[in-house]
XYZ file of C-alpha atoms in Angstrom:
604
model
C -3.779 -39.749 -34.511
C -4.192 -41.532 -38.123
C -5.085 -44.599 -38.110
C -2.720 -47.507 -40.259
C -5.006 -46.846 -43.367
C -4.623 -42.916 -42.997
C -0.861 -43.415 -42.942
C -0.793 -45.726 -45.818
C -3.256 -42.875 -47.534
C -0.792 -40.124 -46.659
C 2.300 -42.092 -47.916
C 0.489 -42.724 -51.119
C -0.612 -39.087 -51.536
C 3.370 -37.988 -51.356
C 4.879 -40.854 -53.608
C 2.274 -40.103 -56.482
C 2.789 -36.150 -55.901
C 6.430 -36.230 -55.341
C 7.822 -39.160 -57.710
C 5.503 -40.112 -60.177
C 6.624 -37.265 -62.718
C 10.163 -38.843 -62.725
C 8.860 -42.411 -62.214
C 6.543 -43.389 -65.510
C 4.869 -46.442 -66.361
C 7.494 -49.456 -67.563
C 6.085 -51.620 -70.163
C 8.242 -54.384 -71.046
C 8.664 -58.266 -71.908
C 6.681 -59.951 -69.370
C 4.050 -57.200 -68.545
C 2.185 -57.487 -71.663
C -0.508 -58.503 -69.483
C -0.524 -56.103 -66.668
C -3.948 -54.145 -65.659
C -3.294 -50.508 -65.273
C -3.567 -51.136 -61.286
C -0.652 -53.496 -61.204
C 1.302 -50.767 -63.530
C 0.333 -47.641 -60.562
C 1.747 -50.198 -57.905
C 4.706 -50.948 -59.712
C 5.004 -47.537 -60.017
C 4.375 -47.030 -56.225
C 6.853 -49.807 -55.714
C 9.548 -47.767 -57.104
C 8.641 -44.211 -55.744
C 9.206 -45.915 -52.296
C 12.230 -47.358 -53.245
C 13.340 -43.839 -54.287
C 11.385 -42.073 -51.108
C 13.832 -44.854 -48.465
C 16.776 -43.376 -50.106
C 15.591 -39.878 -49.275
C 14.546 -40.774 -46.097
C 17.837 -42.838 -45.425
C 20.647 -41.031 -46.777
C 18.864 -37.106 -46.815
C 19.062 -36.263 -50.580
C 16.760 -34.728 -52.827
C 13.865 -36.875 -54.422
C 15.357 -36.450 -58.364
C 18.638 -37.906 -57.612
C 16.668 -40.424 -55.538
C 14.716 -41.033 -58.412
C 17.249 -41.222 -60.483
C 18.836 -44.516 -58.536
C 15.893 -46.721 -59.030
C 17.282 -49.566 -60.689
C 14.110 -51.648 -60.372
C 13.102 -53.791 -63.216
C 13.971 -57.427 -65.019
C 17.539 -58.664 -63.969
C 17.671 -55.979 -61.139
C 18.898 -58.737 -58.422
C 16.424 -58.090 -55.713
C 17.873 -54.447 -56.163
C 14.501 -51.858 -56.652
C 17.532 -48.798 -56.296
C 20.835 -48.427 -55.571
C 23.078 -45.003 -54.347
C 26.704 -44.525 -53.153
C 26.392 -42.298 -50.026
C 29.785 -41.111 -49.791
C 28.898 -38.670 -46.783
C 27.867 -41.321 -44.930
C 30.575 -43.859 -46.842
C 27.920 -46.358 -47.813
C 26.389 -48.474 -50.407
C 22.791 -48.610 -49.805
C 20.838 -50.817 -51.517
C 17.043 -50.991 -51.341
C 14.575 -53.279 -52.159
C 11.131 -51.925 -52.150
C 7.294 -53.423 -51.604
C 4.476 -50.957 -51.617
C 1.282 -53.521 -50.514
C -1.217 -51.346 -49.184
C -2.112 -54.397 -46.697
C 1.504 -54.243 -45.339
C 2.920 -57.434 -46.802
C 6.405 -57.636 -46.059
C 9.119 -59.249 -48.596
C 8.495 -62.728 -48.781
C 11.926 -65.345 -48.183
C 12.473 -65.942 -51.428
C 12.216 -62.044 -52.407
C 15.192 -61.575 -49.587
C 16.907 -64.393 -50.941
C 16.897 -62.712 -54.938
C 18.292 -59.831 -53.308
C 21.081 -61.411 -51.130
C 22.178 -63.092 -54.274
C 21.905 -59.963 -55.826
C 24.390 -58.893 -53.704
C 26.699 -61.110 -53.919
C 26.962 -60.727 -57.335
C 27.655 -57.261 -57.122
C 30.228 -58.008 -54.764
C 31.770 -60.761 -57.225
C 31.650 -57.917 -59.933
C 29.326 -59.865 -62.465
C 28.133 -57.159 -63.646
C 27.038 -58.667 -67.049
C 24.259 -60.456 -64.887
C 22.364 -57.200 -64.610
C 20.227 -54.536 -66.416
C 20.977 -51.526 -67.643
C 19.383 -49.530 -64.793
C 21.895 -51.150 -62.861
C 25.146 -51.229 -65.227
C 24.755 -47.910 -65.838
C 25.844 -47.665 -62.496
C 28.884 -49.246 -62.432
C 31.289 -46.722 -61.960
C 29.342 -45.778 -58.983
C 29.379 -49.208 -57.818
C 32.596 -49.777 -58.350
C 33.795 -46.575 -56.543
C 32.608 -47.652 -53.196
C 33.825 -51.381 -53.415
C 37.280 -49.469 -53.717
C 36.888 -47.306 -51.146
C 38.266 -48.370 -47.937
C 35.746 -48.712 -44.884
C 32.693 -48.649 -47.294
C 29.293 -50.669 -45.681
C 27.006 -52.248 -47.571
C 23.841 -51.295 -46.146
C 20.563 -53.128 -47.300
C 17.501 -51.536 -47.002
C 13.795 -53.779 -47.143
C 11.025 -50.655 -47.345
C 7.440 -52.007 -47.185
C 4.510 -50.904 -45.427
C 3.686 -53.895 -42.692
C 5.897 -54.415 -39.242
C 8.516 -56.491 -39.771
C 9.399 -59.432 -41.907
C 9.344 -63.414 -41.320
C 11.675 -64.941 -39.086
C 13.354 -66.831 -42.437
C 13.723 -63.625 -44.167
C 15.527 -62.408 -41.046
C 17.864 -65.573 -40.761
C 19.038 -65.285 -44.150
C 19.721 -61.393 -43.704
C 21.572 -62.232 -40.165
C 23.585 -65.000 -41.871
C 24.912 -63.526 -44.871
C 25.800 -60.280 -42.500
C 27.920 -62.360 -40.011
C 29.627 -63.848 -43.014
C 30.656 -60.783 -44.602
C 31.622 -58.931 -41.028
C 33.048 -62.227 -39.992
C 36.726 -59.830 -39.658
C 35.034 -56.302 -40.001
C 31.906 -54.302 -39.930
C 31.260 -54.760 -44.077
C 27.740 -55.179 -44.319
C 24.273 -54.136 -42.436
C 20.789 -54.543 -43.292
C 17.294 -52.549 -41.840
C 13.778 -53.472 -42.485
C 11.917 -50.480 -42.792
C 8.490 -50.960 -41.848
C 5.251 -48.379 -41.911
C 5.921 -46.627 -38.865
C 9.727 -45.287 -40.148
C 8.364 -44.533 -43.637
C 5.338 -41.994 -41.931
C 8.048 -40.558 -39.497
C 10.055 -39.857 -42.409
C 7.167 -38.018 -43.797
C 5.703 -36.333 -40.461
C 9.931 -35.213 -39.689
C 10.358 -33.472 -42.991
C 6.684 -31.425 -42.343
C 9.234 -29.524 -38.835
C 9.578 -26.317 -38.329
C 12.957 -24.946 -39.051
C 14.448 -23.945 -35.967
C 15.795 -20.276 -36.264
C 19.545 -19.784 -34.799
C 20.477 -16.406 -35.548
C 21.624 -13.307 -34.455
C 19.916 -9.425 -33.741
C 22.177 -6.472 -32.504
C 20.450 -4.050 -30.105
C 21.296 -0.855 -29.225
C 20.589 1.180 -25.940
C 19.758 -2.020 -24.273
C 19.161 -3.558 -20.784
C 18.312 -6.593 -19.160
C 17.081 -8.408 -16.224
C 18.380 -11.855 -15.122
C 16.125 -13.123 -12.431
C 13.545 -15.059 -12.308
C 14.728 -15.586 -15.856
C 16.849 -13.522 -18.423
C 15.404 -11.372 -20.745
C 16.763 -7.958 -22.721
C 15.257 -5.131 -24.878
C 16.254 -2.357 -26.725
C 16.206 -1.016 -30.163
C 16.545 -2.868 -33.362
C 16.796 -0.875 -36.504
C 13.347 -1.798 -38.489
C 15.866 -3.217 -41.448
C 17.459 -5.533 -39.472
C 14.205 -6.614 -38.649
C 13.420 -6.974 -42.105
C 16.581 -9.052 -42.550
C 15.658 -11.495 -40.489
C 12.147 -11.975 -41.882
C 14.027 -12.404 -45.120
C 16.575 -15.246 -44.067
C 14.073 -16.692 -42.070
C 10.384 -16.981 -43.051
C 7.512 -18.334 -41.530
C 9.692 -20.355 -39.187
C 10.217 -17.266 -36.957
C 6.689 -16.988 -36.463
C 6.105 -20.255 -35.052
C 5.214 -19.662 -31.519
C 3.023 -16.607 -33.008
C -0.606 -17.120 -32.761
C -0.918 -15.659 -36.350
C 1.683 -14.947 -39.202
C 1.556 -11.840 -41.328
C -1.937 -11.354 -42.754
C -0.818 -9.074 -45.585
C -1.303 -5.282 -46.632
C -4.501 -4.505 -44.900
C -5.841 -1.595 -41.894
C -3.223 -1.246 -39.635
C -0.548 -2.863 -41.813
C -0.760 -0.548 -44.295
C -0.080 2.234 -41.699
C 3.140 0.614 -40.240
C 4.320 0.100 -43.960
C 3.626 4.099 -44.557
C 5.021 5.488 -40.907
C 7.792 3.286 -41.081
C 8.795 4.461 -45.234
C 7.502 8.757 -44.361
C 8.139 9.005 -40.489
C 11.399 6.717 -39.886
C 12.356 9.002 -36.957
C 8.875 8.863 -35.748
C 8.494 4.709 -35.727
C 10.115 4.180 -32.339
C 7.070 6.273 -30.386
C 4.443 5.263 -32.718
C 4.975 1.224 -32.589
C 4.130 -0.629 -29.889
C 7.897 -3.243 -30.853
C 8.013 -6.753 -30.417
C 8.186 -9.586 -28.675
C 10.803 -12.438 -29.200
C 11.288 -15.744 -27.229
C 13.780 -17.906 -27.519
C 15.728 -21.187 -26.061
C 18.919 -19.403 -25.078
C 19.863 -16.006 -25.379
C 23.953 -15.562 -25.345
C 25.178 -11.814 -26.056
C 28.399 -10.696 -27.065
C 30.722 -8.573 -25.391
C 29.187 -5.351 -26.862
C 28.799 -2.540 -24.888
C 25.275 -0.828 -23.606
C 24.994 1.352 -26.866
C 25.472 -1.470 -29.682
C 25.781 -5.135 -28.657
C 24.887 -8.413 -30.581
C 22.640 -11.356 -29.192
C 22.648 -14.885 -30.374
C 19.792 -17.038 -30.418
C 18.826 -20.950 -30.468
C 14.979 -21.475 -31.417
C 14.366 -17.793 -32.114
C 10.539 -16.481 -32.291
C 8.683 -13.758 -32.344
C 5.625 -14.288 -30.118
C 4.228 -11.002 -30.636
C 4.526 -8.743 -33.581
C 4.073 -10.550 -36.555
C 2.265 -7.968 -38.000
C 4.959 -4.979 -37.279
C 7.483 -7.502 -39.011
C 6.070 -8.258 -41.634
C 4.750 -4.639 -42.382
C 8.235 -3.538 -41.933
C 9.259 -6.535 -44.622
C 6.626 -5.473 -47.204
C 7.971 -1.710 -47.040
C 11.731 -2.902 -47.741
C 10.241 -4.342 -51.011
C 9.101 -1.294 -52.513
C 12.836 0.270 -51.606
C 15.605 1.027 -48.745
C 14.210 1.756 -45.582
C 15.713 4.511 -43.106
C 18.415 3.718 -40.356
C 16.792 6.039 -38.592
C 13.797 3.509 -38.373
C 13.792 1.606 -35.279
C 11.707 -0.439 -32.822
C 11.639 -1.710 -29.517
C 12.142 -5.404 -29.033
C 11.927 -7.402 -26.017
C 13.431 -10.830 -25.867
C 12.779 -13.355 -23.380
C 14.763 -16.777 -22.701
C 12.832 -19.540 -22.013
C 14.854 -22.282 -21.873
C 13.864 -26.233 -23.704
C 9.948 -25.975 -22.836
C 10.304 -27.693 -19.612
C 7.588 -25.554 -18.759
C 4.845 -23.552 -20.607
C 6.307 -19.813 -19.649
C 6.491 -19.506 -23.602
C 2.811 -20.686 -23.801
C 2.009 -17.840 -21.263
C 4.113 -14.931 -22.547
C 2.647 -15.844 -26.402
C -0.809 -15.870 -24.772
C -0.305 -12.899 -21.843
C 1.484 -10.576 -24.936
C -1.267 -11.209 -27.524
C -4.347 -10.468 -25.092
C -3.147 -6.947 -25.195
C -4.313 -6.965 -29.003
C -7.143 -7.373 -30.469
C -7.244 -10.597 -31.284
C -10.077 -13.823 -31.890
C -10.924 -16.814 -30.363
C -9.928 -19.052 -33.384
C -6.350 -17.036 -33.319
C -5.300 -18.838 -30.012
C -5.744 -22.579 -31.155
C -2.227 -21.733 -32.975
C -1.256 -22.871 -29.287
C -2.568 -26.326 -29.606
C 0.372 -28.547 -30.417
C -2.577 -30.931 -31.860
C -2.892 -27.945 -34.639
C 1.100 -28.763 -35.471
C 0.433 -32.176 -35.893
C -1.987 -32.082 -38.323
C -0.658 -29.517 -40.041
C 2.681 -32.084 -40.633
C 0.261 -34.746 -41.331
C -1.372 -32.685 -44.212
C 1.855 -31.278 -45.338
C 3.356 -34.503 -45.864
C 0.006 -35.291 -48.072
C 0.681 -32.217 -50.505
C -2.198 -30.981 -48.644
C -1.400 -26.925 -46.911
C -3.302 -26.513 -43.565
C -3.661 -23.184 -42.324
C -4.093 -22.806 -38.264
C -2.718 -19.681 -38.256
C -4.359 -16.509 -39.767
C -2.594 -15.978 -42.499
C -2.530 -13.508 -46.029
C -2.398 -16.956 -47.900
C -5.171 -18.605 -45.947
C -7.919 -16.071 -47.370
C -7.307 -17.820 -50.881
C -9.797 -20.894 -51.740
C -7.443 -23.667 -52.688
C -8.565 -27.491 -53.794
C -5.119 -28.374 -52.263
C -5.762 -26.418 -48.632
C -8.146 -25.315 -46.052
C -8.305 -23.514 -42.823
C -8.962 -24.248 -39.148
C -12.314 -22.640 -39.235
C -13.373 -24.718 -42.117
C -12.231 -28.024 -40.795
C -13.855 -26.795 -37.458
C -17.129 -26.521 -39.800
C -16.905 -29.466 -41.450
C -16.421 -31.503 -38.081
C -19.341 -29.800 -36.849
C -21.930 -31.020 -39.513
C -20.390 -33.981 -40.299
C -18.188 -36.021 -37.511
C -21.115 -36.740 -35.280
C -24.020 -39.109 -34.820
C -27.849 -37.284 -34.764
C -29.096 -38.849 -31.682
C -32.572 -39.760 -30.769
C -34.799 -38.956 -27.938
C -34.331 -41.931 -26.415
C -30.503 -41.703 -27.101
C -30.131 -38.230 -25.317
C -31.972 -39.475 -22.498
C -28.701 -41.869 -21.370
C -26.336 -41.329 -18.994
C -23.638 -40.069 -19.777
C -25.515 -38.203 -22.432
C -23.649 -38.921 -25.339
C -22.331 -36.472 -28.291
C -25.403 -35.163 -30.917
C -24.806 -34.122 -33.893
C -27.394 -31.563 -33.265
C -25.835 -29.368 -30.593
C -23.018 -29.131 -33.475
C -25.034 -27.722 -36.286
C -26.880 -25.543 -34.160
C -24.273 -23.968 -32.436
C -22.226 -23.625 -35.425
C -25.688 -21.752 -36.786
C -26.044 -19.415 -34.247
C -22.681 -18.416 -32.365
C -19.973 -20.319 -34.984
C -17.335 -19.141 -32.683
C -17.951 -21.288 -30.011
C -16.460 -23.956 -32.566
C -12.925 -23.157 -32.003
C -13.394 -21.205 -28.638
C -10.108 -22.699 -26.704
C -12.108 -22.488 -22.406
C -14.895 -24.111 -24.343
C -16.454 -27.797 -24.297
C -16.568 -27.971 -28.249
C -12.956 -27.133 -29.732
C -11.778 -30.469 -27.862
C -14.493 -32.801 -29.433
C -13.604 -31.237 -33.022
C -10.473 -31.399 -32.495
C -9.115 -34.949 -30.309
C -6.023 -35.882 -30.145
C -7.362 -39.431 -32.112
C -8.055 -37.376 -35.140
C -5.758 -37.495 -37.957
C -5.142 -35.062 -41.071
C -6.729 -37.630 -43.415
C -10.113 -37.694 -41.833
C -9.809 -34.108 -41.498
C -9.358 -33.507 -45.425
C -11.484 -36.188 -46.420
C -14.504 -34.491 -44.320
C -13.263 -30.824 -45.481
C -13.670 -31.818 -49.295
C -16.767 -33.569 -48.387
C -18.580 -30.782 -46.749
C -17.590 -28.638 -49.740
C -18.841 -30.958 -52.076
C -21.904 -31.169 -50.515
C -22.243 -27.362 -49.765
C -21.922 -26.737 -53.484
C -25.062 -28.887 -53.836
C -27.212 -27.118 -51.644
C -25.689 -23.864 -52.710
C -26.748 -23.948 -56.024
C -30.195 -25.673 -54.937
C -30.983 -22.762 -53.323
C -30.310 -20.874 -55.899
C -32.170 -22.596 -58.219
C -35.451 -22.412 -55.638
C -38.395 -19.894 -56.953
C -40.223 -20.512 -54.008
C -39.154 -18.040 -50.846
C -40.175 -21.252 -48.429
C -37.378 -23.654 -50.329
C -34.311 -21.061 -50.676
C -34.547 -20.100 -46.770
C -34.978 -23.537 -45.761
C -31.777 -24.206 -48.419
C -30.106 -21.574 -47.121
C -30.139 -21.795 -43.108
C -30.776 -25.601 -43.247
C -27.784 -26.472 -44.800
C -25.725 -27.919 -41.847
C -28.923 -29.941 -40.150
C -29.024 -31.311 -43.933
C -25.165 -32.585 -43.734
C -25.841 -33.873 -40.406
C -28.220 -36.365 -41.764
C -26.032 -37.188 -45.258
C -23.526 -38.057 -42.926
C -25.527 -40.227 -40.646
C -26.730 -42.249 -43.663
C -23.129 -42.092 -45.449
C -21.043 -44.027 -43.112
C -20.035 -46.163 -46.120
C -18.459 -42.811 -47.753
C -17.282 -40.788 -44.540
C -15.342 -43.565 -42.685
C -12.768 -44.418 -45.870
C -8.917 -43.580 -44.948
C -8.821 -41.524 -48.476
C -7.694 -37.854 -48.871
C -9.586 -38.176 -52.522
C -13.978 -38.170 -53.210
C -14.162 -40.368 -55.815
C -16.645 -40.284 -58.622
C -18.423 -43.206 -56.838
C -18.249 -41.534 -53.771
C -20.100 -38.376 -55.522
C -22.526 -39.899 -56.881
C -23.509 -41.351 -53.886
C -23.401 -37.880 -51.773
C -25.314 -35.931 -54.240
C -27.830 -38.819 -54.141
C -28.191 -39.260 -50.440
C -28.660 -34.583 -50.194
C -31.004 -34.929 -52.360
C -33.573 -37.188 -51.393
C -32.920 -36.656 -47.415
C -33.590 -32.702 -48.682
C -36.540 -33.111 -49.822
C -37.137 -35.750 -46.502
C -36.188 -32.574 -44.351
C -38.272 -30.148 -46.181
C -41.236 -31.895 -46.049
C -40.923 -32.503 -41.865
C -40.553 -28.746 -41.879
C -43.208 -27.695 -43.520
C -45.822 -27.775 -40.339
C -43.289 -25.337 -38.969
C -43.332 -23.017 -41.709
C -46.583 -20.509 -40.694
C -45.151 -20.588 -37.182
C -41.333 -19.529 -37.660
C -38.733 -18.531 -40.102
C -35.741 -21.374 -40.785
C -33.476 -19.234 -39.424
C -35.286 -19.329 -36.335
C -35.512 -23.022 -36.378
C -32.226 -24.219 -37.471
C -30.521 -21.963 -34.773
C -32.732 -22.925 -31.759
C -32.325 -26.506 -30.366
C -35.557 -26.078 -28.792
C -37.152 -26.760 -32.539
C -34.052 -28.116 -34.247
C -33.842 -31.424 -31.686
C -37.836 -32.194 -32.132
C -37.349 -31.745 -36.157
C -34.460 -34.179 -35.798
C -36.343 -36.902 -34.083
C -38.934 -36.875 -36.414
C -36.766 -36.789 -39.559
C -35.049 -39.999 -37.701
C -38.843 -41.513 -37.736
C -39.521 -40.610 -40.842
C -36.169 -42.375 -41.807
C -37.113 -45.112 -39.765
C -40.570 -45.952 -41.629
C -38.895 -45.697 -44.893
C -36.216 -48.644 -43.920
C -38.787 -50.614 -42.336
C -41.358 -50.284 -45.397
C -38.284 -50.963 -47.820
C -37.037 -54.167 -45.787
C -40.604 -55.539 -46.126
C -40.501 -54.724 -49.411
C -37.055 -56.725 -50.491
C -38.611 -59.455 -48.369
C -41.441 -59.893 -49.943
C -39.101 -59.934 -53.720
C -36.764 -62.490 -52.026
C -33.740 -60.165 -51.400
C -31.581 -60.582 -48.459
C -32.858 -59.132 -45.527
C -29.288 -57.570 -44.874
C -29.351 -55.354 -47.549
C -30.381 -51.510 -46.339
C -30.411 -48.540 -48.668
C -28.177 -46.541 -46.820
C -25.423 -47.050 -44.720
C -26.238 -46.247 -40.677
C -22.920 -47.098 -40.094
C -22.442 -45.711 -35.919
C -20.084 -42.777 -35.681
C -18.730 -41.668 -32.259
């Protein structure tokens, strides 16, 4: 789970992508003086002002954007909307203090009296932002049965027990006859639910007609029968990805046996029925109508398709290039499985899907720990792919895959242990089993009966520190991809080219200063310090191999932890000599003895 820091990171990440377009810079009398940092958290300021209004009353972040009424002579008021759905006023005032300081007493105060005046109708006492506004304003005074609802968005827990006085007083004096007025702090946690809650599947109810159909009802109901293959293709249309979300993969585009199911199903539509294998559906509840045995429609609540993602989609793609035959059908079987009280959905998805050839990395789609970062991430900007997908094959800046952040965690999440270390009881995690296993069998990494998927993938770790070691491990493979490349000597591009994750394992070790930050972004700084630290622990590496070098071939060594756990303990001596001869050294010049060259900063 992210930590505060990785929430406040996430939140940030989504009010620069989302508002900062419609929310520019304001320079005006009295911030003559302002750094450009106190401009981007004005400007953050706002965007969250705007973001509680999407979160509060449900609209879209342009027209939330367009209520910020922030600015001088705003009354405590950061935005301002007339919910008429929910007959409201709701009035916000914003603090975005990455530190979580909540609105001070006297920052209440400006916006009860803000209020108030409002109320009174002295409009003149105002900006523009806000008189602009008046006939908004002025609308839901005059409606009957209209609340005032004040909204205090910040980033901390709660506010001071003053602040809340003054908010509790002025509400019992306005509902002193009738509910009038209401108020809500709205701390951290809210604002990142907001976020997490908008990142949901869709839930599909919708409905299928069957034809020559049957059922069973006991131990639990369940129906097939044939679906025409353009009905099918309907409800891929209306529905998307969402119908797919109990599927261990979604469509993975035009290729092998796709491409065959899009020809058979557009050349052979009588044909399809024998030569398909169907589909399987799950849902909630089931309800049909009172149809007969030939033709009868089915309703659904939570509708997915558990197995035959591919058919589906293949059957989608062909209804793009033109009509497809009624004569095309399929069989479907779907199975109700009530509210998840128990995992029967879990064991049809994975019982159905054995039956196809299928990988190891395919079933972690299962792992509701997958979901959640997946929200996390999407809430960031950031698309994370734990399903095989078409779209996952392309490289993207602003998304990676399961097997990448499975990589990533490998080579850099872990401490390299010493001898002594390994020797403990309990013995604790090494960095080395990591970087060797994901060497030699790289599968093993996201195997779901094995003991490394749930030590890459805890239920503590959040979609920050995922990203942040994703773009980290890329940055750093670039480095060592293009040092190898660069390498005349054979020795120096194999020992570039299969010792690239024992390499990471050691930038990490000695970069706990860079890899523990609660940042999706590497910043210059950050850079310059990773290509740094590859570099000269490279060449640290190299050197400890070279003894091996007449003996073996790096591939040999970097997959075997026979030679890959002795090459690690010496590259920690090595490391070891060169911090004790450097500490004598700043000694000697008078520096303080606390200062270290690198950051050993313990990571579990």
């Amino acid at each position: 789970m992210p930590t505060r820091d990785e929430k406040v990171a996430q939140i940030e990440a989504a009010l620069r992508g989302r508002f900062f377009a419609n929310v520019p810079k304001v320079v005006k009398a009295g911030r003559e003086g302002w750094t450009e940092d106190q401009h981007d958290l004005d400007r953050l300021s706002r965007a969250l002002a705007a973001y509680a209004l999407v979160g509060r009353c449900e609209i879209d972040d342009t027209t939330a954007a367009g209520a910020i009424t922030d600015g001088s002579d705003d009354g405590g008021i950061d935005a301002l909307y007339f919910d008429r759905t929910g007959n409201r006023l709701v009035l916000v005032q914003s603090k975005f203090k990455r530190t979580g300081t909540a609105p001070a007493q006297e920052e209440v105060l400006k916006t009860i009296n803000g209020v108030k005046a409002l109320r009174a109708r002295q409009f003149n006492n105002f900006n523009l932002a806000i008189r602009n506004r008046l006939d908004e304003i002025e609308e839901a005074f005059d409606t009957p049965g209209v609340r005032l609802e004040v909204l205090l968005v910040f980033l901390g827990d709660a506010i001071g027990p003053h602040a809340t006085d003054d908010l509790n007083a002025y509400r019992d004096e306005l509902n002193q006859f009738t509910q009038v007025m209401d108020w809500q702090a709205t701390g951290l946690e809210p604002v990142f639910g907001w976020l997490i809650a908008e990142q949901a599947p869709a839930a599909v109810d919708d409905q299928i007609t069957l034809e020559n159909w049957s059922g069973i009802t006991t131990p639990r109901k369940a129906f097939y029968g044939q679906i025409s293959a353009a009905a099918l293709a309907k409800l891929v249309e209306d529905n998307g990805k969402a119908l797919f979300e109990r599927n261990i993969r979604h469509y993975l585009g035009s290729v092998g046996v796709n491409t065959a199911i899009e020809k058979t199903v557009r050349t052979r539509p009588g044909d399809f029925f024998y030569l398909n294998n169907g589909i399987t559906a799950v849902a909630e509840t089931i309800t049909p109508a009172a149809g007969t045995s030939q033709r009868c429609a089915f309703g659904f609540k939570k509708l997915s398709i558990v197995n035959g993602a591919q058919t589906a989609g293949a059957i989608f793609n062909a209804t793009l290039a033109g009509n497809v035959s009624p004569d095309a059908k399929l069989l479907v079987t779907l199975i109700e499985i009530g509210n998840g009280a128990d995992d029967i959905g879990l064991k049809i998805t994975r019982a159905r899907n054995h039956q196809n050839v299928v990988r190891g990395v395919d079933f972690a789609a299962l792992d509701p720990n997958q979901e959640r970062l997946r929200q996390e991430l999407a809430a960031a900007g950031i698309t994370y792919f734990y399903r095989p997908s078409a779209e996952a094959r392309a490289r993207r800046e602003d998304a990676f895959t399961l097997e990448e952040a499975a990589v990533a965690m490998a080579c850099l999440a872990f401490k390299v242990r010493s001898a002594a270390e390994l020797l403990q009881h309990p013995r604790p995690i090494n960095a080395v089993d990591f970087v060797v296993t994901a060497k030699k069998e790289i599968g093993r990494l996201w195997e779901q009966d094995g003991t490394l998927y749930g030590q890459l993938f805890p239920a503590t770790l959040s979609g920050v520190r995922a990203c942040r070691l994703v773009r980290i491990y890329r940055f750093i493979d670039r480095i060592l991809a293009d040092t190898e490349r660069s390498e005349n000597s054979y020795y120096r591009r194999m020992f570039f080219r299969h010792g690239r994750y024992f390499i990471m394992a050691f930038v990490a070790l000695r970069s706990g200063d860079v890899m523990s930050k609660s940042q999706l972004e590497i910043t210059a700084a950050d850079e310059t310090l990773l290509s740094q630290r590859t570099n000269e622990l490279s060449e640290l590496i190299y050197s400890a191999t070279e003894p091996l070098q007449t003996l073996k071939g790096y591939l040999a060594i970097f997959r075997n932890l026979t030679d890959a756990q002795p090459l690690a303990a010496s590259v920690l001596q090595r490391l070891a000599e060169d911090d004790a001869r450097r500490l004598a050294t700043q000694q000697l010049q008078g520096a303080p003895q606390g200062v270290q060259a690198a950051d050993t900063e313990k990571r579990n």
